[in-house]
PDB file of C-alpha atoms in Angstrom:
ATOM      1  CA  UNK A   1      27.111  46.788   5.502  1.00  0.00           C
ATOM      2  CA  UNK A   2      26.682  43.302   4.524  1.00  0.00           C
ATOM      3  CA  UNK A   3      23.181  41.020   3.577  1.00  0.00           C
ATOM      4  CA  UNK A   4      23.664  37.499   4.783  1.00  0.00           C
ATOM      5  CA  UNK A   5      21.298  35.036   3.557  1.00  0.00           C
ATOM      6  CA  UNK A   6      20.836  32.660   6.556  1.00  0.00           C
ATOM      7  CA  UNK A   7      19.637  29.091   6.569  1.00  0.00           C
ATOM      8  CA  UNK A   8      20.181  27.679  10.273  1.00  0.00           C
ATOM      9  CA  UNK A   9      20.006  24.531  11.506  1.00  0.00           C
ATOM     10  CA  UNK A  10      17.316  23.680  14.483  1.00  0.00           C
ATOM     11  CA  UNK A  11      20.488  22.346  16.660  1.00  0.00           C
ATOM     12  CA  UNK A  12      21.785  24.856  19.399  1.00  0.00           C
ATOM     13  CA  UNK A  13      25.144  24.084  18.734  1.00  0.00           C
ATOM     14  CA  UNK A  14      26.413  23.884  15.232  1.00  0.00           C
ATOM     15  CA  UNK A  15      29.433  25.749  13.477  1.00  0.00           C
ATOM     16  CA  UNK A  16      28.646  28.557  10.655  1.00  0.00           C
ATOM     17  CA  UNK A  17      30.014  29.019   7.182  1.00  0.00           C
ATOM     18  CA  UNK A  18      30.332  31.606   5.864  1.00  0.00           C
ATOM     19  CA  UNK A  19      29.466  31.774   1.815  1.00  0.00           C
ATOM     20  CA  UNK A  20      30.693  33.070  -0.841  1.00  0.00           C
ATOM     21  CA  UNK A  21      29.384  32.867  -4.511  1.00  0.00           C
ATOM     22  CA  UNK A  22      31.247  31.932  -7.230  1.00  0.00           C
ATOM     23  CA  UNK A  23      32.210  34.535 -10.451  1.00  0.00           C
ATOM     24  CA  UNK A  24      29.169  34.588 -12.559  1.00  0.00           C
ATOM     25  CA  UNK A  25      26.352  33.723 -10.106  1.00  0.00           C
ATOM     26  CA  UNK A  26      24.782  35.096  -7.250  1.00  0.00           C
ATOM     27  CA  UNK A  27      23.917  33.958  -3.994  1.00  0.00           C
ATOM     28  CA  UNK A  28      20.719  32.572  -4.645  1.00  0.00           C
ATOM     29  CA  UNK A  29      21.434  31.225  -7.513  1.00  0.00           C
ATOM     30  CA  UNK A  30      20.131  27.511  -7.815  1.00  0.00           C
ATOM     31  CA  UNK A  31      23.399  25.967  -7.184  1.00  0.00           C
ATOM     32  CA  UNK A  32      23.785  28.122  -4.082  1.00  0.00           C
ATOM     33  CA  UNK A  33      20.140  27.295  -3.069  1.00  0.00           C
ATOM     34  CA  UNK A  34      20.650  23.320  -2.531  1.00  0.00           C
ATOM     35  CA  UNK A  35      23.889  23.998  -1.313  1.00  0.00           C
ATOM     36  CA  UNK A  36      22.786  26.110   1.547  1.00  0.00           C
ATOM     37  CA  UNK A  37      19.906  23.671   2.132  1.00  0.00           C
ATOM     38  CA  UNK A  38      21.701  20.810   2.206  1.00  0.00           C
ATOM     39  CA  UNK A  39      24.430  22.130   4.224  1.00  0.00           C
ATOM     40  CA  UNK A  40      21.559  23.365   6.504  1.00  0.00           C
ATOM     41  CA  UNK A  41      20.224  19.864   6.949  1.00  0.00           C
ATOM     42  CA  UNK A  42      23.445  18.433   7.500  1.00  0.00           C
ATOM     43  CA  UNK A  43      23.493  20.171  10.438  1.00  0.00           C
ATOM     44  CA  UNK A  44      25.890  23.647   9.320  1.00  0.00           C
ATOM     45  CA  UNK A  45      24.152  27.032   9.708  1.00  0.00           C
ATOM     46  CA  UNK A  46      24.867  29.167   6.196  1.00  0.00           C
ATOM     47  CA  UNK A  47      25.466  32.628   6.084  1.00  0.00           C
ATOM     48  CA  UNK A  48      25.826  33.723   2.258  1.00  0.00           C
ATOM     49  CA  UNK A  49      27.368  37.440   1.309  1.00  0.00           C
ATOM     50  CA  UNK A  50      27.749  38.875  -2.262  1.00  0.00           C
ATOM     51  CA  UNK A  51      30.719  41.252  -3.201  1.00  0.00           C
ATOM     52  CA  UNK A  52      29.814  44.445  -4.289  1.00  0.00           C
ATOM     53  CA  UNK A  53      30.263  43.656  -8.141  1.00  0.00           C
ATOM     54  CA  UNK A  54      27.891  41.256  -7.979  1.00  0.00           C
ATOM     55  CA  UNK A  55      25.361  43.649  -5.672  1.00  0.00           C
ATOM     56  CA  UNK A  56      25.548  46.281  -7.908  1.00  0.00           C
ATOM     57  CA  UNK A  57      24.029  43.898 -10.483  1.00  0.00           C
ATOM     58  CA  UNK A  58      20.741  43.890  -8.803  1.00  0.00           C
ATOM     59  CA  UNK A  59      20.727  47.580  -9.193  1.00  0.00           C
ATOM     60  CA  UNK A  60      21.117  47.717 -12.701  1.00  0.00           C
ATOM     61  CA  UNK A  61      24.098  48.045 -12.507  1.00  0.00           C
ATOM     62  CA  UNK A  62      26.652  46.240 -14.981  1.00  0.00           C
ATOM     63  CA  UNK A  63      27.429  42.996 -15.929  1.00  0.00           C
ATOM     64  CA  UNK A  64      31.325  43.645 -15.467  1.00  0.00           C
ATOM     65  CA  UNK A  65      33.833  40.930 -15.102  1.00  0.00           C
ATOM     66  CA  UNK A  66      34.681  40.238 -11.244  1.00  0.00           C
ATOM     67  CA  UNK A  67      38.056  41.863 -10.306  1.00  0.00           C
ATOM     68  CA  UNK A  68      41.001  40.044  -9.706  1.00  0.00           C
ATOM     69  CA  UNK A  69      39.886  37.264  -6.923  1.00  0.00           C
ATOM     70  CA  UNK A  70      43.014  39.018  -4.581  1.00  0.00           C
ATOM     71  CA  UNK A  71      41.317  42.232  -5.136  1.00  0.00           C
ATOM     72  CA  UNK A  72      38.071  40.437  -2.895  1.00  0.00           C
ATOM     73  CA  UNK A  73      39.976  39.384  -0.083  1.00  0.00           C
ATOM     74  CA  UNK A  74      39.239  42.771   1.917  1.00  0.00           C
ATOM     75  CA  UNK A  75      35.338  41.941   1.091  1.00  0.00           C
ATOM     76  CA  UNK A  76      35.545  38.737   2.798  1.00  0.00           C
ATOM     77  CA  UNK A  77      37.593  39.653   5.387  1.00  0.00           C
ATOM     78  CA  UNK A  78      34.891  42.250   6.071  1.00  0.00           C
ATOM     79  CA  UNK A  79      32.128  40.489   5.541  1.00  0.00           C
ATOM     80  CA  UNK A  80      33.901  37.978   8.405  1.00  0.00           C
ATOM     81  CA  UNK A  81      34.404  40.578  10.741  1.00  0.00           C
ATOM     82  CA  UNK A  82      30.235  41.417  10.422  1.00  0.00           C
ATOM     83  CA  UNK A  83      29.312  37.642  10.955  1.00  0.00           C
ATOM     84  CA  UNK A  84      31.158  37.128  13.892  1.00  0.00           C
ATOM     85  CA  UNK A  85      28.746  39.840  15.455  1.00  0.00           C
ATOM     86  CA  UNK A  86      25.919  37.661  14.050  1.00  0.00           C
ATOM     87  CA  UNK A  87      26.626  34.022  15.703  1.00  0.00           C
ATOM     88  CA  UNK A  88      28.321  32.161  18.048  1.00  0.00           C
ATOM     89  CA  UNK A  89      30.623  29.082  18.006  1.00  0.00           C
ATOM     90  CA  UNK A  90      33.136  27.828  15.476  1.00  0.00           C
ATOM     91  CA  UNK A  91      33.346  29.621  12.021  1.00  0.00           C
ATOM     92  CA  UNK A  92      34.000  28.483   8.022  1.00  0.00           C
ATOM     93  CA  UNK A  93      35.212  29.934   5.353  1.00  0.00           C
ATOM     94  CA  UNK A  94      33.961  28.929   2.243  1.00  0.00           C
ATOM     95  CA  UNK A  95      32.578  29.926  -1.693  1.00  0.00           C
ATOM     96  CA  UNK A  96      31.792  28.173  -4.695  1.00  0.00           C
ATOM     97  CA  UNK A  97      34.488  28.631  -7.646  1.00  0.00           C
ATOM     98  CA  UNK A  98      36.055  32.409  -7.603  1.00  0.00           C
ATOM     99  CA  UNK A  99      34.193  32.344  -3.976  1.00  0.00           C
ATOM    100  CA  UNK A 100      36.447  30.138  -2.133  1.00  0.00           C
ATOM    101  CA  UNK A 101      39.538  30.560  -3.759  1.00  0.00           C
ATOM    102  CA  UNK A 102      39.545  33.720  -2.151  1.00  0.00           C
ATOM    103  CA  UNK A 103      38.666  32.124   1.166  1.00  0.00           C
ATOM    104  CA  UNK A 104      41.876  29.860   1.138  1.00  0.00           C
ATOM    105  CA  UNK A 105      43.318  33.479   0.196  1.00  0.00           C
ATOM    106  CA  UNK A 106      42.152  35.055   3.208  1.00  0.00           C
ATOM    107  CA  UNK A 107      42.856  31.485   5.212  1.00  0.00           C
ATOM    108  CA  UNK A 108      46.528  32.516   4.146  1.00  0.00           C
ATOM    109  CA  UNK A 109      46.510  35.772   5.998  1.00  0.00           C
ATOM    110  CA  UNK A 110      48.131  36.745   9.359  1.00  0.00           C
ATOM    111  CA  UNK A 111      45.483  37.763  10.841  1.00  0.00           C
ATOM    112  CA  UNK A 112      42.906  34.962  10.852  1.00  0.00           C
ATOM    113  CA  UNK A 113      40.437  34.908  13.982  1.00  0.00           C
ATOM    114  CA  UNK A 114      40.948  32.047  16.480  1.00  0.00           C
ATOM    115  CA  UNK A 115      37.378  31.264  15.733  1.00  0.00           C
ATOM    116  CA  UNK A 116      37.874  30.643  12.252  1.00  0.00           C
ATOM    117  CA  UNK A 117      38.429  26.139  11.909  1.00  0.00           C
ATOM    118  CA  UNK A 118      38.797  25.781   8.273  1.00  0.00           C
ATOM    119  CA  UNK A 119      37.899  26.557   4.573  1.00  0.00           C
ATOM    120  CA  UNK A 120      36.008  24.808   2.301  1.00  0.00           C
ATOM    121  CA  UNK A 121      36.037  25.111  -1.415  1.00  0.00           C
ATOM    122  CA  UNK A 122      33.382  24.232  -3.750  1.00  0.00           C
ATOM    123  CA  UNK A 123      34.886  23.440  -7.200  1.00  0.00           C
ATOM    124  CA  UNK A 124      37.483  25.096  -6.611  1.00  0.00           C
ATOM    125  CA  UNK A 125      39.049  26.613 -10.052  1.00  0.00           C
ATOM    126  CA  UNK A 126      42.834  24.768 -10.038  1.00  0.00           C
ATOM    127  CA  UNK A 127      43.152  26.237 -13.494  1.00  0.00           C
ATOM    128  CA  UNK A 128      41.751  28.659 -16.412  1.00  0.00           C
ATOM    129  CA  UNK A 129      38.743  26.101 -17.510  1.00  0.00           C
ATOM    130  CA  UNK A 130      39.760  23.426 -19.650  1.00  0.00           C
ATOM    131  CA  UNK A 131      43.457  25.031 -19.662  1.00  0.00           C
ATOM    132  CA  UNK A 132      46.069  21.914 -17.372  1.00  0.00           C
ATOM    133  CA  UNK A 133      48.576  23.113 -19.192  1.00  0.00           C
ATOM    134  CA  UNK A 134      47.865  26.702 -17.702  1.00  0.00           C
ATOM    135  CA  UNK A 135      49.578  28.329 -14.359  1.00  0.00           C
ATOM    136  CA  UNK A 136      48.201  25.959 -11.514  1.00  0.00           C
ATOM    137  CA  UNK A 137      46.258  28.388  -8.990  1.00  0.00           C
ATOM    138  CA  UNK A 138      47.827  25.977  -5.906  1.00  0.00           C
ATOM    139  CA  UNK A 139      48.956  29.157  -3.682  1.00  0.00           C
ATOM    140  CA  UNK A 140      46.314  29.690  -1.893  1.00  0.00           C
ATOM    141  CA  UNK A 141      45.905  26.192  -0.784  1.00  0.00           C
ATOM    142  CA  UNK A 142      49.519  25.831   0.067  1.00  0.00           C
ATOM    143  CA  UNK A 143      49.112  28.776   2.434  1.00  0.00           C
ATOM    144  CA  UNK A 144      46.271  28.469   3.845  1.00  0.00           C
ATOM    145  CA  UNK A 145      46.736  28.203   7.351  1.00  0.00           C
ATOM    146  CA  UNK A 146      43.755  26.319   8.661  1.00  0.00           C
ATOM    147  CA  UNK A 147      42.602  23.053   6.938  1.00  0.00           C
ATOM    148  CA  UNK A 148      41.244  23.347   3.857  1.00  0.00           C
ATOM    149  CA  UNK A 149      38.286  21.209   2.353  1.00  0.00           C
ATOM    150  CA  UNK A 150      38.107  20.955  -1.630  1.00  0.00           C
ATOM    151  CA  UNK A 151      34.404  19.272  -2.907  1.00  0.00           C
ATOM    152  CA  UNK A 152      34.987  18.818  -6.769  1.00  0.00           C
ATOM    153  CA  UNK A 153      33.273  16.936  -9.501  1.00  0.00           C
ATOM    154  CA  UNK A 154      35.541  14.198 -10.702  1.00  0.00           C
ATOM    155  CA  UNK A 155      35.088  15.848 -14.277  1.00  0.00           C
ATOM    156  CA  UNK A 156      35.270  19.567 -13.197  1.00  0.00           C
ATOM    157  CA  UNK A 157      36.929  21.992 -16.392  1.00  0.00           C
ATOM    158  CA  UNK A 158      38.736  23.764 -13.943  1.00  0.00           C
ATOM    159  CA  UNK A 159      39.954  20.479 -12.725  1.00  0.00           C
ATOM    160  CA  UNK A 160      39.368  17.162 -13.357  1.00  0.00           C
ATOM    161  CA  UNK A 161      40.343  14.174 -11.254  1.00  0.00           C
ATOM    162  CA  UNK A 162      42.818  12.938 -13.422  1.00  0.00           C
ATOM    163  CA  UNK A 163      44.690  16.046 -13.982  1.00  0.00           C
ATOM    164  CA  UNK A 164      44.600  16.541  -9.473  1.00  0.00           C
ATOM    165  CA  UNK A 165      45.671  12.722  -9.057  1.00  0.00           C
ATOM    166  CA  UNK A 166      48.872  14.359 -11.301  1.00  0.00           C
ATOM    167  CA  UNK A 167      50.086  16.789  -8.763  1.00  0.00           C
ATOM    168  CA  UNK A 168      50.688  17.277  -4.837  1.00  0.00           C
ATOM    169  CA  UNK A 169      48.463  18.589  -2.706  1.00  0.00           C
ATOM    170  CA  UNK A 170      49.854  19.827   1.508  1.00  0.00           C
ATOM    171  CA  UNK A 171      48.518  17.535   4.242  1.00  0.00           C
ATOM    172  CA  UNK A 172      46.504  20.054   5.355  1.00  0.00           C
ATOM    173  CA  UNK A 173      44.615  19.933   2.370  1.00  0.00           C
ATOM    174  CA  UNK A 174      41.556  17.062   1.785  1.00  0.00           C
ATOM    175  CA  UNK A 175      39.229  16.623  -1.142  1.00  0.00           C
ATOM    176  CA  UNK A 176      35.895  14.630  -2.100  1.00  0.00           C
ATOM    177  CA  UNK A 177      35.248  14.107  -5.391  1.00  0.00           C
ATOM    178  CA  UNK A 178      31.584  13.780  -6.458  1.00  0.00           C
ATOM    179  CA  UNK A 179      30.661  11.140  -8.892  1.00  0.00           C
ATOM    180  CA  UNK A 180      30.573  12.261 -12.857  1.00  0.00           C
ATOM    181  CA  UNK A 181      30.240  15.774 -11.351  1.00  0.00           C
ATOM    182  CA  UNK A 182      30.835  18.846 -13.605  1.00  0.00           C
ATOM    183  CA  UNK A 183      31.767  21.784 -11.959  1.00  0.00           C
ATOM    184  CA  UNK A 184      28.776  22.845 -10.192  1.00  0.00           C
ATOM    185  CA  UNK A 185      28.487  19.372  -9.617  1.00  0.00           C
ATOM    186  CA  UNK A 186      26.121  17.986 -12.164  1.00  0.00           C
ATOM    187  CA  UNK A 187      26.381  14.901 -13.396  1.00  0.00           C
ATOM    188  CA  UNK A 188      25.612  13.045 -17.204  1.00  0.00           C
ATOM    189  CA  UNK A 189      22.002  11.993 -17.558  1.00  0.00           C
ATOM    190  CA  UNK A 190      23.700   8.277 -18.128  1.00  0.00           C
ATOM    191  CA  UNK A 191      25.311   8.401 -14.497  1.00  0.00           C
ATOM    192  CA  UNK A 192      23.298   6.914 -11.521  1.00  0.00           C
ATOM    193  CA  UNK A 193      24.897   9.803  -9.655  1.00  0.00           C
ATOM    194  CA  UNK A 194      22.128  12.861  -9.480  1.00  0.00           C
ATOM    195  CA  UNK A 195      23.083  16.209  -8.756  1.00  0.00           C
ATOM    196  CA  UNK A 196      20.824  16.832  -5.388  1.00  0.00           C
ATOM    197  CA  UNK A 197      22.652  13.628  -4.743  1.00  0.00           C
ATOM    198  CA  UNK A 198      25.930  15.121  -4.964  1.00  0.00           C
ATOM    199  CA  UNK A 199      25.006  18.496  -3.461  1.00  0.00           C
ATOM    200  CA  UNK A 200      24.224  16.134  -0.505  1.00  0.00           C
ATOM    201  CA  UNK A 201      27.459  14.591  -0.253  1.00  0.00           C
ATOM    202  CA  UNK A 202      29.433  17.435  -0.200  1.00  0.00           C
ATOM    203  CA  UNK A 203      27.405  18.784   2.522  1.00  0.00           C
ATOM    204  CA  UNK A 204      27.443  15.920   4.702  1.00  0.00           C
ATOM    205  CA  UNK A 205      31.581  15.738   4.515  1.00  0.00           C
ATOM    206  CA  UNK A 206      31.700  19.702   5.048  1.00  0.00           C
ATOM    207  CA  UNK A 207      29.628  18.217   8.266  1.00  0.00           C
ATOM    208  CA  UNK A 208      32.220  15.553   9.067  1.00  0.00           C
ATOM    209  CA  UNK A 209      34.654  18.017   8.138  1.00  0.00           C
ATOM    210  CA  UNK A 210      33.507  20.246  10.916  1.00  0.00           C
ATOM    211  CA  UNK A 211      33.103  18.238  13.546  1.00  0.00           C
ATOM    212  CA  UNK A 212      37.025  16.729  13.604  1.00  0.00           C
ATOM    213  CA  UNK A 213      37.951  20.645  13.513  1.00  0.00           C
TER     214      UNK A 213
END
């Protein structure tokens, strides 16, 4: 049975996504905290889910690697099938990192709900970290069958703008870069660009993202 963490907004009618951490964090990890508030004051309800890996962490349990990220796809999809009991109205799929390149995985699927509008990826990891040379991890975005939102610091490790200006991403797929950000968003202490600031952004173009869905 899965734990959301909720933050909703005060509107009636608003669309849900639903959360996913990324490899090494959990869901209330800082990061995770602004994002869901932001997100929440942009006007996007928030319901965040752990896999089981992580879970078992708060147990005492150990600090294992994450499986494969195709190995959490059944997770999601189940955690999906629990949230749609749990709210009304259009539905997200989304995670930071690891999180929401298995959304776009399970975007990719055959059996996506009709409720289900798009995905939205928080750094998303286009490559091992620091590794362009490396196998590009572009499949799930090229299959994806709903659009498919990408918010990345324009100096992420696991892809910087530079290296993304390089290649071709499908129509269906937009992205927002966020100034100086590193991959959980955070910019230099010389840049005028903060990192609530950024936070902010992306939440308010996951909002406009939304509402042309």
């Amino acid at each position: 049975m899965n734990s959301f963490l909720w933050n909703r907004p005060e509107a009636e009618k608003h669309a849900t996504l639903l959360l996913a951490h990324g490899a090494g964090a959990p869901m209330d990890s800082t990061f995770m905290e602004k994002l869901a508030g932001s997100l929440c004051l942009a006007g996007i309800a928030v319901a965040r889910f752990e896999f089981a890996y992580m879970a078992q962490r708060r147990t005492g349990g150990s600090k294992r690697p994450p499986p494969r990220a195709d190995k959490l796809i059944g997770e999601f999809q189940t955690a999906l099938q629990a949230v749609m009991s749990e709210c009304e109205g259009p539905l997200l799929l989304g995670g930071k990192s690891m999180g929401g390149r298995v959304a776009a995985m399970l975007g990719g699927g055959g059996s996506l709900p009709g409720r289900v509008k798009g995905i939205c990826c928080f750094g998303y990891p286009f490559h091992p970290t620091g590794k362009p040379d490396a196998d590009w991890r572009l499949s799930p975005l090229e299959e994806a069958k709903r659009p498919v939102l990408i918010l990345q610091g324009d100096r992420d490790p696991f892809g910087t703008k530079p290296e993304i200006d390089d290649i071709s991403l499908p129509a269906h797929v937009s992205l927002t870069y966020l100034e100086d950000g590193n991959h959980d968003f955070g910019p230099r202490g010389k840049s005028p660009a903060t990192l609530d600031g950024n936070i902010q952004m992306a939440a308010k173009a996951v909002a406009s993202f939304a509402s042309t869905l």
